[in-house]
PDB file of C-alpha atoms in Angstrom:
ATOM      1  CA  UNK A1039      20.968  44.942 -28.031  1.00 52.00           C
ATOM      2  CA  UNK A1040      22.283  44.196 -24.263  1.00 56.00           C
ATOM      3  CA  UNK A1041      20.653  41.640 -22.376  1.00 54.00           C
ATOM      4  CA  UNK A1042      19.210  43.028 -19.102  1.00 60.00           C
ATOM      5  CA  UNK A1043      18.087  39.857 -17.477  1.00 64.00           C
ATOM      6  CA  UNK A1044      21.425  39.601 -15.552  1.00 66.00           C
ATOM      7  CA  UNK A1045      25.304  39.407 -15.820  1.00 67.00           C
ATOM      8  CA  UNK A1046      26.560  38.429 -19.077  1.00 64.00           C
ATOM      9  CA  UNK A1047      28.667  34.934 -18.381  1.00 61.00           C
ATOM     10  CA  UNK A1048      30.921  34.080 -21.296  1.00 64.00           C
ATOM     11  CA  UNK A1049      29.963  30.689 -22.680  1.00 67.00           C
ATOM     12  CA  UNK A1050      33.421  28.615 -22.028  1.00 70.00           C
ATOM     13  CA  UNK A1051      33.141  29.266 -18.369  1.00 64.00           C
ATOM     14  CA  UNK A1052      30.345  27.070 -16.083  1.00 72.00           C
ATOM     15  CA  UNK A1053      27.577  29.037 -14.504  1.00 70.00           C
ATOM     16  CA  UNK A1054      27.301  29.728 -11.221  1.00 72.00           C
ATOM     17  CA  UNK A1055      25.457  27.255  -8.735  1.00 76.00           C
ATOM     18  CA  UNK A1056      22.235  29.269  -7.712  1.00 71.00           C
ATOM     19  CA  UNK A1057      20.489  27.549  -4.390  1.00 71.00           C
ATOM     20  CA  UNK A1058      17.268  26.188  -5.116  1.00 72.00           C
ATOM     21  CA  UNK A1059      14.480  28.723  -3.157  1.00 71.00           C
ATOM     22  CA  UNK A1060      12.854  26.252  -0.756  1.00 71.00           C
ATOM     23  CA  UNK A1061       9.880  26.837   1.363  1.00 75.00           C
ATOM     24  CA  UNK A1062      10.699  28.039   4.702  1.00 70.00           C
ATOM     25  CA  UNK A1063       8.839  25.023   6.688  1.00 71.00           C
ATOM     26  CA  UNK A1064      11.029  22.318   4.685  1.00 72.00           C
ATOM     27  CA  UNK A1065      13.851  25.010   5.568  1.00 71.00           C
ATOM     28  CA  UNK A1066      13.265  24.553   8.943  1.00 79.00           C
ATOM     29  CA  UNK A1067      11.863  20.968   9.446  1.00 81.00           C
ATOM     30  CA  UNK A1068      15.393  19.626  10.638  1.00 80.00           C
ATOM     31  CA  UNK A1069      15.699  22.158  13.040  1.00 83.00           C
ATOM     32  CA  UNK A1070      12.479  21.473  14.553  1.00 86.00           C
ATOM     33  CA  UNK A1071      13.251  17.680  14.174  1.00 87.00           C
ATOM     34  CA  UNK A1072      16.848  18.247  16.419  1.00 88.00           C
ATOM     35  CA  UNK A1073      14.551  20.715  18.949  1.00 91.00           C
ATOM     36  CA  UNK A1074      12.200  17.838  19.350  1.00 91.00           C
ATOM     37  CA  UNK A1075      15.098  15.099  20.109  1.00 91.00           C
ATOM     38  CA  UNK A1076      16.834  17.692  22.399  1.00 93.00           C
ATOM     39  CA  UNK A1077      13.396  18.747  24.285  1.00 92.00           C
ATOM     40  CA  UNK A1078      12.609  14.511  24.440  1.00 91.00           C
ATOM     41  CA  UNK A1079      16.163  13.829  26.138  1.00 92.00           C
ATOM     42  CA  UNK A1080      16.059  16.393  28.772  1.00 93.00           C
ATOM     43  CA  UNK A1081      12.348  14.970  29.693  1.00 91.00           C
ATOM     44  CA  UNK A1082      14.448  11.527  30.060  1.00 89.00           C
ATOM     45  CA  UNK A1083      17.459  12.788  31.739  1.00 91.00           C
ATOM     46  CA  UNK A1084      15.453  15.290  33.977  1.00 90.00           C
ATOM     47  CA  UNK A1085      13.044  11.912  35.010  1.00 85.00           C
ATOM     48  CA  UNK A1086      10.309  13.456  34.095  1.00 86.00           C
ATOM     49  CA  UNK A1087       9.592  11.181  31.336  1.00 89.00           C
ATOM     50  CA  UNK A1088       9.823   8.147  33.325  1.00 90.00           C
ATOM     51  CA  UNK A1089       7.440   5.812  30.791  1.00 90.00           C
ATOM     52  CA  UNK A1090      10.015   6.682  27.820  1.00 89.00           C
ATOM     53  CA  UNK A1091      12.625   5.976  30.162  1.00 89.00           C
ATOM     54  CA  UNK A1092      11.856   2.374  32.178  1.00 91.00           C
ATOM     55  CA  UNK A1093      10.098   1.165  28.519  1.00 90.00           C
ATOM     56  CA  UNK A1094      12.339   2.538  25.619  1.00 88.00           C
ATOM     57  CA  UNK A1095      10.444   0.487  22.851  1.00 91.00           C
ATOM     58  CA  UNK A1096       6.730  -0.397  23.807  1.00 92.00           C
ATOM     59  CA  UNK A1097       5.450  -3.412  21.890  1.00 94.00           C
ATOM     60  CA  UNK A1098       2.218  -4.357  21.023  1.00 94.00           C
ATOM     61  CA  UNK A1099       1.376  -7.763  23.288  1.00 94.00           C
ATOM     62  CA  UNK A1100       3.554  -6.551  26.286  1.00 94.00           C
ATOM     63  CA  UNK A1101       1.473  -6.857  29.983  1.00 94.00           C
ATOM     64  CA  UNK A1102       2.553  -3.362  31.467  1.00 95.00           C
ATOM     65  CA  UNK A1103       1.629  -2.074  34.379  1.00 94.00           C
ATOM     66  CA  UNK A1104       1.827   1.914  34.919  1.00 95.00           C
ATOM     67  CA  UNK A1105       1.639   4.041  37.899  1.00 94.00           C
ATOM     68  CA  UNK A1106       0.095   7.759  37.533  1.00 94.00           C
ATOM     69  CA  UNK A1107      -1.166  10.422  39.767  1.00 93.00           C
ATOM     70  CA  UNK A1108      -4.268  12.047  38.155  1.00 90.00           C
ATOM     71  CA  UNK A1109      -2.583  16.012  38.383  1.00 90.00           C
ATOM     72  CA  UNK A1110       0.664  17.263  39.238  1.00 88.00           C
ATOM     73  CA  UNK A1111      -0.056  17.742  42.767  1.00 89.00           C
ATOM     74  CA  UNK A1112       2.598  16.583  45.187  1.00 84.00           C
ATOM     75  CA  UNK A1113       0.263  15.105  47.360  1.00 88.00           C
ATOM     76  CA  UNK A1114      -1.827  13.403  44.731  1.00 89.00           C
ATOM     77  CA  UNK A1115      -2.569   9.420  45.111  1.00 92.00           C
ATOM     78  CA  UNK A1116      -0.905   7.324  43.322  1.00 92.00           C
ATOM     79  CA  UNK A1117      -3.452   4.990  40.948  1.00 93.00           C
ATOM     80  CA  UNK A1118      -2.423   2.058  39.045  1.00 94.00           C
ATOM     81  CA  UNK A1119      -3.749   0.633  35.678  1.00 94.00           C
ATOM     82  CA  UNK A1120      -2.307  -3.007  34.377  1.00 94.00           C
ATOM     83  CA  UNK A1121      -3.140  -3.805  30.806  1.00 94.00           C
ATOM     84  CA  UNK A1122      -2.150  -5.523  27.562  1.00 95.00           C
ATOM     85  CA  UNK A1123      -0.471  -3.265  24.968  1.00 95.00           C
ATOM     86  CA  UNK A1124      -2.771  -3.099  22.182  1.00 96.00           C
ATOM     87  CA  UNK A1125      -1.144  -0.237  20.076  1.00 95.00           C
ATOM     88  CA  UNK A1126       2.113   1.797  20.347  1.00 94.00           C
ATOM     89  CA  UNK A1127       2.354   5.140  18.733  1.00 93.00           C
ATOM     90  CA  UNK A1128       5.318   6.195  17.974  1.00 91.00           C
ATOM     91  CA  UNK A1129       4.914  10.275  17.752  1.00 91.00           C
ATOM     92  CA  UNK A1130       7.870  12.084  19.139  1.00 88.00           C
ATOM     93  CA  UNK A1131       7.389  13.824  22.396  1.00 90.00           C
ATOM     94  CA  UNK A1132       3.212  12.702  21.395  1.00 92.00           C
ATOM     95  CA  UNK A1133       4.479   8.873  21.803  1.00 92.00           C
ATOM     96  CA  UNK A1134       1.842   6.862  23.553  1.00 94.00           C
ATOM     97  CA  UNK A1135       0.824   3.446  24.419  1.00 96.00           C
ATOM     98  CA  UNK A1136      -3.037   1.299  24.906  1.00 96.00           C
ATOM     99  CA  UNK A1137      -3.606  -1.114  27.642  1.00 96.00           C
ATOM    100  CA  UNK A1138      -6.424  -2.649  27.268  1.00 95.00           C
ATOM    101  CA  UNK A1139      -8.090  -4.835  30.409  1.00 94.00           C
ATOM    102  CA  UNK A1140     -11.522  -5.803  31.955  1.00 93.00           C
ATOM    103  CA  UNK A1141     -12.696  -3.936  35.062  1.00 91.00           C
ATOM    104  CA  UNK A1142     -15.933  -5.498  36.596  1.00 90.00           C
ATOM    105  CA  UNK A1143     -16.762  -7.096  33.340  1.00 90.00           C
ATOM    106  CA  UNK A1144     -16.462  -3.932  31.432  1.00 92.00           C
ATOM    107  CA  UNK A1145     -13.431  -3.381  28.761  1.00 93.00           C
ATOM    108  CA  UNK A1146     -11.130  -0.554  29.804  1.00 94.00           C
ATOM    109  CA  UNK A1147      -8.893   1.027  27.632  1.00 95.00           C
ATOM    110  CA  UNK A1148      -6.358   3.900  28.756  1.00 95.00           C
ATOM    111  CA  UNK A1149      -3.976   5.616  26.587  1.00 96.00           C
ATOM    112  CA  UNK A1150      -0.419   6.889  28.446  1.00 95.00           C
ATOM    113  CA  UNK A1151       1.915   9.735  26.934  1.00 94.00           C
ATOM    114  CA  UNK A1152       5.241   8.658  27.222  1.00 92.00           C
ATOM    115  CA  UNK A1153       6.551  11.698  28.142  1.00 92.00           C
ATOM    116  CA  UNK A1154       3.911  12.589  30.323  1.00 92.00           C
ATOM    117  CA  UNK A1155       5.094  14.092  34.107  1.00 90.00           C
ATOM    118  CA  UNK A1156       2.042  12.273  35.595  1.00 92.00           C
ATOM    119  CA  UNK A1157       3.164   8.895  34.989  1.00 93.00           C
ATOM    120  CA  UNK A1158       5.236   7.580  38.032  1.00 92.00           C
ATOM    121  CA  UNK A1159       6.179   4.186  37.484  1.00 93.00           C
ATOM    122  CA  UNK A1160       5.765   1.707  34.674  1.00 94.00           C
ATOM    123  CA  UNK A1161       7.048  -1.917  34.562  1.00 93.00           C
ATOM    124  CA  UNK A1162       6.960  -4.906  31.732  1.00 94.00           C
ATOM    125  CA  UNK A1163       4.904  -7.832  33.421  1.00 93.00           C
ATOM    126  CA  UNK A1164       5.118 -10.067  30.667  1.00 93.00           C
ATOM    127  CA  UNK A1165       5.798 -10.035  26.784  1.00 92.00           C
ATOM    128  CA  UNK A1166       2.807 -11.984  24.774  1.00 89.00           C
ATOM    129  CA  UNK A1167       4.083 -13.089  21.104  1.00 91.00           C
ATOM    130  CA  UNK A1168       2.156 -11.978  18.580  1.00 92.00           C
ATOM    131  CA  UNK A1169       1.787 -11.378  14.768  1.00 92.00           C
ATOM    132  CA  UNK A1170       0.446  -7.761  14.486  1.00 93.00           C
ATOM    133  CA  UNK A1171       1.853  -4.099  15.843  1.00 93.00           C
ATOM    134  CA  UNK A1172      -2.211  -3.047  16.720  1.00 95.00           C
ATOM    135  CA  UNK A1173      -3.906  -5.385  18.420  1.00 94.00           C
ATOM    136  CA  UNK A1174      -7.678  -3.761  17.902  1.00 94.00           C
ATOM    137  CA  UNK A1175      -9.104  -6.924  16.561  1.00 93.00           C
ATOM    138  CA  UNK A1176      -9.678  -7.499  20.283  1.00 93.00           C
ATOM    139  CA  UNK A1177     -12.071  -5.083  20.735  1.00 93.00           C
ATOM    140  CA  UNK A1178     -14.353  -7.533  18.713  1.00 94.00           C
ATOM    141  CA  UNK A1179     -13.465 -10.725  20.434  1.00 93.00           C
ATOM    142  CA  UNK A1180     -14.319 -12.046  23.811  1.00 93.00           C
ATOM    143  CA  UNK A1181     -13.731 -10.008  27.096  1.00 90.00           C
ATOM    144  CA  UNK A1182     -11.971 -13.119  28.227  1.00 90.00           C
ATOM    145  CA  UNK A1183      -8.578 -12.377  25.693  1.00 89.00           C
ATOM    146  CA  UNK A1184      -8.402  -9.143  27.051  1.00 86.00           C
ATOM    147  CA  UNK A1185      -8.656 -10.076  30.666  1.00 87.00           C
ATOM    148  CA  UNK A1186      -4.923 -10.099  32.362  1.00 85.00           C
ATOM    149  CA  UNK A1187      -6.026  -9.917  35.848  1.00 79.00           C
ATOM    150  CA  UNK A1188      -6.656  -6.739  38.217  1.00 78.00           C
ATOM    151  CA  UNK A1189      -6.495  -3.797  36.509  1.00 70.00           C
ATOM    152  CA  UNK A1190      -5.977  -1.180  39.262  1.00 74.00           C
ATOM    153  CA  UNK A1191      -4.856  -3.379  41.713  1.00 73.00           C
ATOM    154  CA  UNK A1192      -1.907  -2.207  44.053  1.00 76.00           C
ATOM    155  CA  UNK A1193       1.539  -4.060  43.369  1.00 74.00           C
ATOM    156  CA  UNK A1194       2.713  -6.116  46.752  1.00 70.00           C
TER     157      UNK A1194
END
């Protein structure tokens, strides 16, 4: 009785190598991956992405001080926020970094894209040594370890 489930293989010879069937998203997750490296080096090159750019590797502990205009206008002010790093996340093109400070005896925290357009400027102050990558065990001690001077302050 002939076997109908497929081609008949004699035995001596080795079977053919059949491709595992793989879901499309795992199919495609590399591509996606190389889109997302391609799309976060023309933000760089194009300086559009100038946080990623000026701070390649944002540590937790480093006094940074970033310049942003609150919408794309051309003619939008320039505001400035200075602040400890208190957690980097490291996302892709959803990267972002946490300065923490105290404005007017009230604790501030801002979160900044790294590849956002409306960040103009961003410099390292200082680097502060410390022990963890997320420094939120300040939110629960004094306002004085979080205080690193004028927050908004314009740079002479």
């Amino acid at each position: 009785m002939p076997n109908n489930a497929g081609p008949y293989h004699v035995p001596t010879r080795r079977r053919p190598h059949l491709p595992k069937r793989q879901n499309p998203y795992h199919r495609s997750s590399a591509l996606i991956s190389s889109l997302r490296h391609e799309e976060a080096l023309r933000l760089i090159r194009s300086s559009r992405a100038v946080l990623a750019q000026r701070i390649p590797a944002p540590r937790a502990g480093m006094l940074i001080r970033v310049a942003y205009a609150p919408s794309l206008a051309p003619e939008a002010p320039v505001h400035y926020f200075t602040g400890i790093c208190i957690a980097a996340a490291r996302r892709g093109l959803g990267s972002c970094v946490v300065l923490r400070n105290v404005v007017d005896g009230v604790a501030v925290e801002r979160a900044f894209a790294c590849y956002s357009p409306l960040v103009r400027d961003a410099t390292v102050l200082a680097q502060r040594n410390v022990r963890k990558s997320k420094l939120y065990y300040l939110r629960r001690k004094p306002l004085r370890q979080s205080n690193v001077g004028k927050a908004t302050q314009r740079p002479q």
